[in-house]
Protein backbone atom coordinates (compact mmCIF):
# COMPACT_ATOMS: atom_id res chain seq x y z
CA MET A 1 159.88 82.25 54.24
CA SER A 2 160.54 80.26 50.93
CA ARG A 3 160.13 80.91 47.21
CA GLU A 4 157.08 78.30 47.19
CA ASP A 5 155.37 79.59 50.43
CA LYS A 6 155.44 83.43 49.42
CA LEU A 7 153.45 81.46 46.22
CA VAL A 8 151.36 80.34 47.82
CA ASP A 9 150.11 83.45 50.16
CA CYS A 10 149.43 84.53 46.89
CA PRO A 11 146.49 85.47 44.54
CA ASN A 12 146.11 83.83 41.21
CA LYS A 13 146.76 86.62 39.66
CA THR A 14 149.98 87.43 40.94
CA LEU A 15 151.36 83.84 41.64
CA LEU A 16 151.11 84.10 37.35
CA ASP A 17 153.20 87.30 37.46
CA HIS A 18 156.11 85.96 39.75
CA LEU A 19 156.53 82.83 37.51
CA SER A 20 156.57 85.13 35.01
CA LEU A 21 159.33 86.87 36.31
CA LEU A 22 161.52 83.68 36.64
CA PRO A 23 164.62 84.48 34.41
CA SER A 24 164.49 83.02 31.46
CA HIS A 25 167.93 80.74 31.15
CA ARG A 26 165.25 78.27 34.05
CA ARG A 27 162.42 77.95 31.48
CA ASN A 28 163.47 76.01 29.14
CA LEU A 29 161.98 72.07 28.65
CA GLN A 30 164.02 70.11 31.51
CA PHE A 31 161.83 72.64 33.69
CA LYS A 32 158.79 72.54 32.46
CA ARG A 33 157.13 69.10 33.72
CA GLU A 34 158.75 71.27 37.40
CA GLU A 35 156.54 74.07 36.31
CA SER A 36 153.54 72.83 35.53
CA LEU A 37 153.79 70.52 39.53
CA LEU A 38 154.16 73.91 40.19
CA LEU A 39 151.72 75.43 39.16
CA GLU A 40 149.40 71.86 40.14
CA THR A 41 150.23 72.28 44.20
CA VAL A 42 149.69 76.18 44.19
CA HIS A 43 146.30 75.41 43.01
CA GLU A 44 145.38 72.37 45.07
CA MET A 45 146.66 74.59 48.38
CA MET A 46 144.78 77.25 47.47
CA SER A 47 141.39 75.33 46.65
CA GLU A 48 141.92 73.78 49.81
CA ARG A 49 142.27 77.61 50.95
CA LEU A 50 138.90 78.89 49.92
CA LYS A 51 137.20 76.07 50.61
CA LEU A 52 138.53 76.53 54.50
CA ARG A 53 137.35 79.97 54.27
CA ILE A 54 133.80 79.16 53.11
CA ARG A 55 133.32 76.73 56.00
CA LYS A 56 134.21 79.43 58.99
CA PRO A 57 131.41 81.22 59.04
CA ASN A 58 129.69 78.17 58.73
CA ASN A 59 131.01 77.12 61.44
CA LEU A 60 131.34 80.18 64.07
CA PHE A 61 127.71 80.12 63.53
CA SER A 62 126.73 76.27 64.24
CA ASN A 63 129.00 76.71 67.40
CA LEU A 64 127.11 79.89 68.69
CA ALA A 65 124.08 78.31 67.69
CA VAL A 66 124.35 75.37 69.69
CA SER A 67 125.70 77.32 72.75
CA LEU A 68 122.54 78.75 73.27
CA LEU A 69 119.95 75.79 72.34
CA SER A 70 122.61 73.98 74.61
CA VAL A 71 122.28 77.55 77.62
CA PHE A 72 118.30 77.03 76.85
CA LEU A 73 118.14 73.41 77.70
CA LEU A 74 120.08 74.12 80.66
CA PHE A 75 118.24 76.94 82.23
CA LEU A 76 115.26 75.14 81.20
CA PHE A 77 116.28 72.20 83.11
CA ILE A 78 116.58 74.24 85.89
CA ASN A 79 113.91 76.16 86.29
CA THR A 80 110.82 73.32 86.05
CA PHE A 81 113.30 71.00 88.88
CA PHE A 82 112.37 74.03 91.63
CA PHE A 83 109.62 74.83 90.26
CA PHE A 84 108.79 70.42 91.52
CA PHE A 85 110.36 70.15 93.92
CA PHE A 86 110.83 73.49 95.69
CA PRO A 87 107.56 75.14 94.96
CA SER A 88 108.30 78.27 97.76
CA PHE A 89 111.16 79.29 95.97
CA HIS A 90 108.54 81.06 94.76
CA SER A 91 106.83 84.57 96.09
CA ASP A 92 104.08 83.21 97.51
CA SER A 93 102.18 86.56 97.88
CA SER A 94 102.22 85.90 93.01
CA SER A 95 101.13 81.94 92.98
CA ILE A 96 98.05 79.86 93.15
CA HIS A 97 98.22 76.27 94.77
CA GLY A 98 95.80 73.98 92.65
CA GLU A 99 95.77 70.17 93.96
CA GLY A 100 99.80 69.63 94.06
CA LEU A 101 100.25 72.07 91.88
CA TYR A 102 102.20 75.20 91.88
CA PHE A 103 101.57 78.49 89.28
CA PRO A 104 103.11 81.70 89.35
CA ARG A 105 100.83 84.18 89.02
CA LYS A 106 100.98 86.63 85.65
CA SER A 107 100.80 89.81 87.37
CA HIS A 108 103.07 90.41 90.93
CA LYS A 109 100.47 93.73 91.87
CA THR A 110 98.17 93.51 95.19
CA ARG A 111 94.58 93.20 94.06
CA VAL A 112 92.04 95.71 95.69
CA TYR A 113 88.48 94.76 95.25
CA MET A 114 86.84 98.06 95.74
CA TYR A 115 82.64 98.11 96.98
CA ASP A 116 80.62 99.22 94.95
CA LEU A 117 78.22 100.93 97.36
CA SER A 118 75.62 103.40 97.14
CA THR A 119 76.56 106.65 95.53
CA SER A 120 74.79 108.58 98.56
CA PHE A 121 78.62 107.86 100.19
CA THR A 122 80.46 109.12 97.15
CA TYR A 123 78.81 111.74 94.98
CA GLY A 124 75.43 111.56 96.51
CA VAL A 125 77.51 113.15 99.46
CA ILE A 126 79.26 116.37 96.62
CA GLU A 127 75.77 116.65 95.67
CA GLN A 128 74.70 117.44 99.34
CA HIS A 129 77.84 119.82 99.52
CA SER A 130 76.14 121.38 96.36
CA ILE A 131 72.39 122.02 97.34
CA ALA A 132 73.78 123.19 100.80
CA ARG A 133 75.60 125.93 99.27
CA GLY A 134 72.70 126.55 96.78
CA GLY A 135 73.15 123.84 94.15
CA GLU A 136 69.94 121.75 92.62
CA LYS A 137 69.86 118.55 92.55
CA TYR A 138 71.75 116.93 89.03
CA ASN A 139 70.31 113.58 87.14
CA ASP A 140 74.23 112.22 87.35
CA VAL A 141 75.99 112.82 90.24
CA THR A 142 78.66 110.46 88.48
CA GLY A 143 80.13 113.62 86.78
CA LEU A 144 80.14 115.77 90.10
CA LYS A 145 83.61 117.23 91.58
CA TYR A 146 84.69 116.74 94.81
CA PRO A 147 84.98 119.93 96.59
CA GLY A 148 87.85 121.73 98.17
CA TYR A 149 91.83 120.72 99.20
CA TYR A 150 92.34 119.07 102.90
CA HIS A 151 90.57 116.19 102.64
CA MET A 152 90.92 115.04 98.39
CA HIS A 153 93.44 112.45 99.21
CA GLU A 154 89.45 110.33 100.02
CA TRP A 155 88.65 111.39 96.14
CA TYR A 156 91.61 110.78 95.11
CA LEU A 157 92.46 107.31 96.00
CA PHE A 158 89.11 106.53 94.22
CA SER A 159 88.83 108.14 91.43
CA ASP A 160 92.51 106.78 90.92
CA LEU A 161 90.97 103.11 91.26
CA THR A 162 87.73 103.90 89.00
CA ARG A 163 90.65 104.35 86.25
CA PRO A 164 91.73 102.43 83.64
CA ASP A 165 94.42 100.15 84.84
CA MET A 166 95.86 101.42 81.78
CA ASP A 167 95.67 104.25 83.66
CA ARG A 168 97.78 103.87 86.62
CA VAL A 169 101.24 103.61 85.60
CA GLY A 170 103.68 102.31 88.46
CA SER A 171 101.07 101.50 90.89
CA PRO A 172 102.03 98.67 93.06
CA VAL A 173 97.97 97.47 93.19
CA VAL A 174 95.16 96.65 90.30
CA ARG A 175 91.88 96.22 90.49
CA VAL A 176 89.96 93.04 90.58
CA PHE A 177 85.87 93.37 89.75
CA ASP A 178 85.58 89.34 91.76
CA PRO A 179 86.30 89.65 95.21
CA ALA A 180 87.74 85.94 95.40
CA GLU A 181 90.13 87.21 93.77
CA ALA A 182 91.24 89.67 96.09
CA ASP A 183 93.91 90.53 98.50
CA LEU A 184 92.69 93.58 99.99
CA PHE A 185 88.14 95.15 100.48
CA TYR A 186 88.47 98.86 99.95
CA VAL A 187 85.45 100.75 101.17
CA PRO A 188 85.14 104.07 98.55
CA SER A 189 83.24 105.98 101.11
CA PHE A 190 83.84 111.26 101.87
CA SER A 191 83.41 110.05 105.26
CA SER A 192 84.93 113.78 105.94
CA LEU A 193 83.24 115.54 103.99
CA ASN A 194 79.89 113.29 104.24
CA LEU A 195 80.43 114.52 108.38
CA PHE A 196 81.31 118.41 106.94
CA VAL A 197 78.22 118.29 105.21
CA ASN A 198 75.19 116.50 107.34
CA SER A 199 77.48 118.15 110.82
CA GLY A 200 74.65 119.50 112.88
CA ARG A 201 71.68 118.90 110.68
CA PRO A 202 68.67 116.95 111.70
CA GLY A 203 67.78 113.43 111.09
CA SER A 204 70.53 113.15 109.71
CA GLY A 205 72.07 110.46 111.73
CA TYR A 206 76.05 110.10 111.64
CA PRO A 207 78.00 109.20 108.98
CA LEU A 208 79.26 105.83 108.23
CA GLU A 209 77.00 104.49 111.16
CA SER A 210 74.47 102.83 108.09
CA LEU A 211 77.53 101.67 106.38
CA VAL A 212 79.81 99.26 108.88
CA GLY A 213 76.34 97.32 108.81
CA TRP A 214 75.99 96.89 106.15
CA LEU A 215 79.87 95.53 105.68
CA GLU A 216 79.15 94.51 108.98
CA GLY A 217 76.49 91.78 106.92
CA GLN A 218 78.98 90.72 103.59
CA GLU A 219 80.19 87.38 103.50
CA TRP A 220 83.91 89.07 102.66
CA TRP A 221 83.75 91.15 106.30
CA ARG A 222 82.74 88.11 108.32
CA ARG A 223 85.33 85.83 106.81
CA ASN A 224 88.07 87.61 108.42
CA ASN A 225 86.48 90.34 110.84
CA GLY A 226 87.73 92.58 108.64
CA ARG A 227 90.69 92.86 109.41
CA ASP A 228 91.60 92.44 104.52
CA HIS A 229 89.32 95.68 104.44
CA VAL A 230 91.07 99.39 103.95
CA ILE A 231 89.87 102.09 104.75
CA VAL A 232 90.04 106.02 104.58
CA ALA A 233 89.43 107.15 108.69
CA ASP A 234 91.02 111.00 108.15
CA ASP A 235 88.74 112.48 110.44
CA PRO A 236 89.24 110.91 113.51
CA ASN A 237 85.70 112.04 114.97
CA ALA A 238 84.37 110.88 111.03
CA LEU A 239 84.55 107.34 112.84
CA LYS A 240 84.16 108.85 116.42
CA ARG A 241 80.83 106.29 117.12
CA VAL A 242 81.90 103.38 114.32
CA MET A 243 85.57 102.54 115.64
CA ASP A 244 85.17 99.63 117.39
CA ARG A 245 83.56 98.04 114.63
CA VAL A 246 86.43 98.52 112.48
CA LYS A 247 89.30 98.57 114.48
CA ASN A 248 90.81 95.48 112.89
CA SER A 249 91.02 97.15 109.31
CA VAL A 250 94.21 98.82 107.72
CA LEU A 251 93.01 101.82 108.26
CA LEU A 252 94.40 105.91 106.28
CA VAL A 253 94.81 108.34 109.21
CA ALA A 254 96.07 111.75 108.39
CA ASP A 255 96.42 111.76 112.58
CA LEU A 256 97.50 109.26 114.00
CA GLY A 257 98.08 110.15 117.99
CA ARG A 258 94.08 111.22 118.58
CA LEU A 259 92.04 108.22 116.41
CA LYS A 260 94.51 106.36 119.18
CA GLY A 261 95.69 103.96 115.82
CA SER A 262 97.99 101.70 115.23
CA LEU A 263 101.64 102.74 113.88
CA VAL A 264 102.24 98.90 111.69
CA LYS A 265 98.69 98.00 111.43
CA ASP A 266 97.31 101.35 109.66
CA VAL A 267 99.28 103.69 106.94
CA ILE A 268 99.69 107.70 107.55
CA ILE A 269 98.50 109.60 105.14
CA PRO A 270 99.67 113.40 104.10
CA CYS A 271 97.00 116.22 103.41
CA SER A 272 96.47 117.44 100.38
CA HIS A 273 98.01 120.68 99.92
CA GLY A 274 95.62 123.72 99.52
CA ILE A 275 98.63 125.49 97.78
CA ASP A 276 100.52 125.77 93.86
CA ALA A 277 103.86 124.52 94.21
CA TYR A 278 106.93 126.81 94.75
CA GLU A 279 108.90 126.84 91.24
CA GLY A 280 111.43 129.37 91.51
CA GLU A 281 114.81 129.81 91.74
CA LEU A 282 116.19 128.46 95.07
CA GLY A 283 117.75 129.90 97.95
CA VAL A 284 117.35 132.86 100.10
CA THR A 285 117.13 135.89 97.66
CA LYS A 286 114.30 135.95 97.14
CA ARG A 287 112.80 135.03 100.93
CA ASN A 288 113.21 138.55 102.80
CA THR A 289 110.99 136.88 105.64
CA LEU A 290 113.22 134.78 108.37
CA LEU A 291 109.44 132.74 109.27
CA PHE A 292 106.28 133.09 108.65
CA PHE A 293 103.81 131.49 111.60
CA ARG A 294 99.65 130.46 110.69
CA ARG A 295 97.84 130.73 113.02
CA ASN A 296 94.57 128.51 111.54
CA ARG A 297 92.71 128.17 114.45
CA LYS A 298 89.91 130.93 116.25
CA ASP A 299 90.59 128.96 120.06
CA GLY A 300 93.94 128.16 119.26
CA GLY A 301 96.15 125.79 121.94
CA ARG A 302 98.42 125.78 124.89
CA VAL A 303 101.07 126.52 122.37
CA LYS A 304 100.17 128.15 119.91
CA ASP A 305 98.95 131.03 122.02
CA LEU A 306 102.89 130.89 123.83
CA LEU A 307 104.88 131.19 120.85
CA PHE A 308 102.71 134.10 119.81
CA LYS A 309 102.91 135.90 122.68
CA LEU A 310 106.79 135.44 122.39
CA LEU A 311 107.60 135.89 118.58
CA GLU A 312 105.37 138.78 117.51
CA LYS A 313 107.61 141.80 118.62
CA GLU A 314 110.41 139.29 116.45
CA ASP A 315 111.35 142.68 113.43
CA ASP A 316 111.59 138.97 109.98
CA VAL A 317 108.70 137.30 111.76
CA VAL A 318 105.43 137.41 110.13
CA ILE A 319 102.85 136.32 111.65
CA LYS A 320 99.20 135.96 110.26
CA HIS A 321 96.02 134.46 111.15
CA GLY A 322 93.07 132.81 109.74
CA THR A 323 92.54 130.08 107.28
CA GLN A 324 94.87 129.76 103.81
CA SER A 325 94.64 132.69 101.00
CA ARG A 326 97.17 133.90 98.32
CA GLU A 327 98.29 136.01 100.70
CA ASN A 328 99.52 133.03 103.11
CA THR A 329 100.68 131.61 99.70
CA GLU A 330 102.64 134.48 99.00
CA ARG A 331 104.44 135.29 102.21
CA MET A 332 105.30 130.98 102.19
CA HIS A 333 106.79 131.38 99.13
CA THR A 334 109.17 134.48 100.69
CA SER A 335 109.43 132.94 103.70
CA LYS A 336 113.11 131.03 104.89
CA PHE A 337 111.17 128.97 107.51
CA CYS A 338 107.87 128.28 108.65
CA LEU A 339 105.90 127.23 112.37
CA HIS A 340 104.33 124.39 112.58
CA PRO A 341 103.38 123.32 116.28
CA ALA A 342 102.13 120.10 116.88
CA ALA A 343 103.01 119.77 120.60
CA GLY A 344 99.42 118.21 121.75
CA ASP A 345 97.03 120.86 124.20
CA GLY A 346 94.32 121.18 121.39
CA ASP A 347 96.92 121.39 118.67
CA THR A 348 96.55 119.29 116.00
CA PRO A 349 99.41 117.63 114.35
CA SER A 350 98.01 116.61 111.55
CA ALA A 351 97.69 120.16 110.50
CA CYS A 352 97.84 120.65 106.44
CA ARG A 353 99.11 123.97 107.23
CA LEU A 354 103.48 121.53 107.03
CA PHE A 355 101.73 120.52 103.63
CA ASP A 356 101.79 123.69 102.47
CA TYR A 357 104.96 124.57 103.67
CA ILE A 358 106.63 121.76 101.55
CA ALA A 359 104.52 122.90 98.70
CA SER A 360 106.46 125.60 99.11
CA LEU A 361 109.79 124.69 99.80
CA CYS A 362 109.56 126.88 103.00
CA ILE A 363 111.64 124.94 105.92
CA PRO A 364 108.85 123.62 108.61
CA VAL A 365 110.15 124.29 112.10
CA ILE A 366 107.66 121.79 113.81
CA VAL A 367 107.41 121.94 117.35
CA SER A 368 107.26 118.32 118.67
CA ASP A 369 106.72 115.50 121.90
CA GLY A 370 106.29 113.05 119.78
CA PHE A 371 103.90 112.49 116.34
CA GLU A 372 104.39 110.59 113.66
CA LEU A 373 104.24 111.50 110.00
CA PRO A 374 103.98 109.93 106.16
CA PHE A 375 105.64 107.42 104.66
CA GLU A 376 109.61 107.90 107.24
CA ASP A 377 110.80 103.94 105.19
CA VAL A 378 111.06 106.30 102.85
CA ILE A 379 111.46 110.05 104.12
CA ASP A 380 114.22 111.46 106.26
CA TYR A 381 112.14 114.60 107.73
CA ARG A 382 115.62 116.27 109.57
CA SER A 383 117.09 115.78 106.29
CA PHE A 384 115.00 119.39 105.47
CA SER A 385 113.00 120.11 109.17
CA VAL A 386 114.09 122.14 112.27
CA PHE A 387 113.22 119.98 115.22
CA LEU A 388 112.18 122.35 118.75
CA ARG A 389 110.74 120.26 121.74
CA SER A 390 107.95 122.32 123.38
CA ASP A 391 109.61 122.74 126.34
CA SER A 392 112.74 124.74 125.02
CA ALA A 393 110.51 126.56 122.02
CA LEU A 394 108.76 127.89 124.88
CA LYS A 395 112.24 129.54 125.99
CA PRO A 396 112.39 132.96 125.51
CA GLY A 397 114.90 133.93 122.37
CA VAL A 398 115.23 129.84 121.55
CA LEU A 399 113.44 128.66 119.27
CA ILE A 400 114.12 132.25 116.91
CA LYS A 401 117.95 132.01 118.46
CA LYS A 402 118.65 129.12 116.57
CA VAL A 403 116.47 129.44 112.74
CA ARG A 404 119.42 132.28 112.65
CA LYS A 405 122.29 130.20 113.02
CA VAL A 406 121.55 128.57 110.23
CA LYS A 407 123.51 129.97 107.29
CA PRO A 408 122.35 130.83 103.46
CA GLY A 409 124.77 126.74 102.99
CA LYS A 410 122.33 124.60 104.93
CA ILE A 411 119.15 126.54 103.78
CA LEU A 412 119.49 125.79 100.37
CA LYS A 413 120.72 121.87 100.99
CA TYR A 414 117.11 121.41 103.23
CA GLN A 415 115.76 123.36 99.94
CA LYS A 416 117.27 120.76 97.41
CA ALA A 417 116.37 117.77 99.92
CA MET A 418 112.06 118.83 99.80
CA LYS A 419 112.17 119.23 96.47
CA GLU A 420 113.46 115.88 96.32
CA VAL A 421 110.18 114.64 98.09
CA ARG A 422 107.94 116.94 97.55
CA ARG A 423 106.48 114.87 95.05
CA TYR A 424 105.38 112.34 98.21
CA PHE A 425 103.12 115.17 99.12
CA ASP A 426 101.61 115.36 95.69
CA TYR A 427 98.24 113.92 95.04
CA THR A 428 98.62 115.09 91.52
CA HIS A 429 101.73 113.94 90.90
CA PRO A 430 101.37 110.23 88.80
CA ASN A 431 104.03 108.46 90.80
CA GLY A 432 102.90 110.80 94.18
CA SER A 433 100.41 109.99 97.37
CA VAL A 434 98.15 107.34 95.68
CA ASN A 435 100.76 105.42 94.45
CA GLU A 436 103.06 105.58 97.50
CA ILE A 437 99.62 104.46 99.45
CA TRP A 438 99.03 101.99 98.11
CA ARG A 439 101.74 100.73 98.50
CA GLN A 440 102.35 101.19 102.33
CA VAL A 441 98.94 99.85 102.08
CA THR A 442 100.53 96.50 100.35
CA GLN A 443 103.40 97.08 102.71
CA LYS A 444 100.69 95.42 105.07
CA VAL A 445 99.29 92.53 103.67
CA PRO A 446 102.10 89.91 104.56
CA LEU A 447 100.94 91.62 108.64
CA ILE A 448 97.29 90.93 107.58
CA LYS A 449 98.16 87.51 106.92
CA LEU A 450 100.13 86.61 110.13
CA MET A 451 96.44 88.55 112.15
CA ILE A 452 94.66 86.42 109.94
CA ASN A 453 96.16 82.58 110.11
CA ARG A 454 97.15 83.88 114.06
CA GLU A 455 93.50 84.88 115.50
CA LYS A 456 92.08 81.38 114.13
CA ARG A 457 93.79 79.59 116.40
CA MET A 458 93.52 81.22 119.50
CA ILE A 459 91.48 80.31 122.00
CA LYS A 460 88.58 83.41 123.02
CA ARG A 461 88.76 84.91 126.32
CA GLU A 462 85.56 88.15 127.66
CA SER A 463 88.32 90.74 129.05
CA ASN A 464 87.28 94.12 130.08
CA GLU A 465 90.67 95.60 129.42
CA ASP A 466 91.69 96.54 125.80
CA GLN A 467 94.17 94.34 123.58
CA CYS A 468 96.01 95.33 121.55
CA SER A 469 97.79 93.49 118.83
CA CYS A 470 99.66 95.44 117.34
CA LEU A 471 102.35 98.35 118.40
CA CYS A 472 100.77 101.32 119.09
CA SER A 473 101.65 104.88 118.25
CA ASN A 474 104.00 105.80 120.68
CA GLN A 475 103.38 104.22 123.41
CA THR A 476 107.38 104.55 124.41
CA ARG A 477 107.10 107.97 124.73
CA ILE A 478 109.88 109.27 122.72
CA ILE A 479 111.33 112.32 122.27
CA HIS A 480 113.04 113.84 119.73
CA GLY A 481 113.74 117.16 118.93
CA VAL A 482 116.51 120.37 121.04
């Protein structure tokens, strides 16, 4: 680099210092002009460099602003192009079609309208339950709380829709108050509690008959023959006399087999468990009992009775009779495995003890020839349960040998898997059973629309044969387990 270039790169003060260091014999008069010209040249070059340094940030900012504006305009053009020429590009389920126009909705949630029914179907049933146990009539029944545990899903779903939307975090549905805006219609009725309260009472009539009669007179029911209505049907006996009149609706069922529902159309829901969840350490250290078996029906069932005879003399098996109790809860919390017969012939596949076992992190041993379980699109029950066919389980020694062979590491793996999914069976969890039920219901909406449109074009024929337009429960009779 030449001396002049070095001088250009120096600040003004440094430049003067360099000039002052030039040899004195060169600072004579004949070089004064050259020095003056050199200084002018240096000052001009420094001025130009300073101008460039000042302008550079402005140019960068301008280029960035132009780039962002170009991207925005390009996005706006593409979105407008698809908006007007390809409206199907947007989701039909979240849009309103006007006269040749397409307007996306703000919310993608399924809109649910809940009928404003008489309190005789909801809070009034709770009051009847209280009076039957010596309580008094209430001036305001809306402050009453649902009694018991196992049928509380009808309470939790009802109370969920009565809460403000801001409190319903993560819910896939939103309540609307105009039925014309609704995708689905929810029928709030405590049918299971109603059946329990009124069963055997003289002159009480049959629960739900009057409600279904009222529904059949409503415009929104008649419009699609009830296909877009959602009804809780936990206890099959509660719908026994009205099943043919509500069979098109989405039924929330705990026992699909006994109700003869549809695996495609209906939603299988869990019982609400009635025990405290186990929060202790995982593993086998504090679980001294190998297998716990709770029999909670006096008349039992064929498979239950035979299993009882096979297991009653085993040292590391505990069998208790009766309903849920503090002692039984303690037994579940201290057992490695818990037996759940669900093989039919008097045995109820949906018995709520299964969900008590999961809350206890007690590995379910499910004896079944095929029954349906809740939320199987997101839950793999084999990851934390042992399945056996009834014919295998009833062979002497087969069941007990199978559970004894499971090593502590495998038990720990089962427990971890159970802990991961047990929120799905907890109705009090912020993102538990209630949100999952609504998610399952929301998934039925396309099928509902299909069936409604199909029904409108089909020619109706008289027939004495039962017709099932949806896949019914376990028609293939596939048997799982060993």
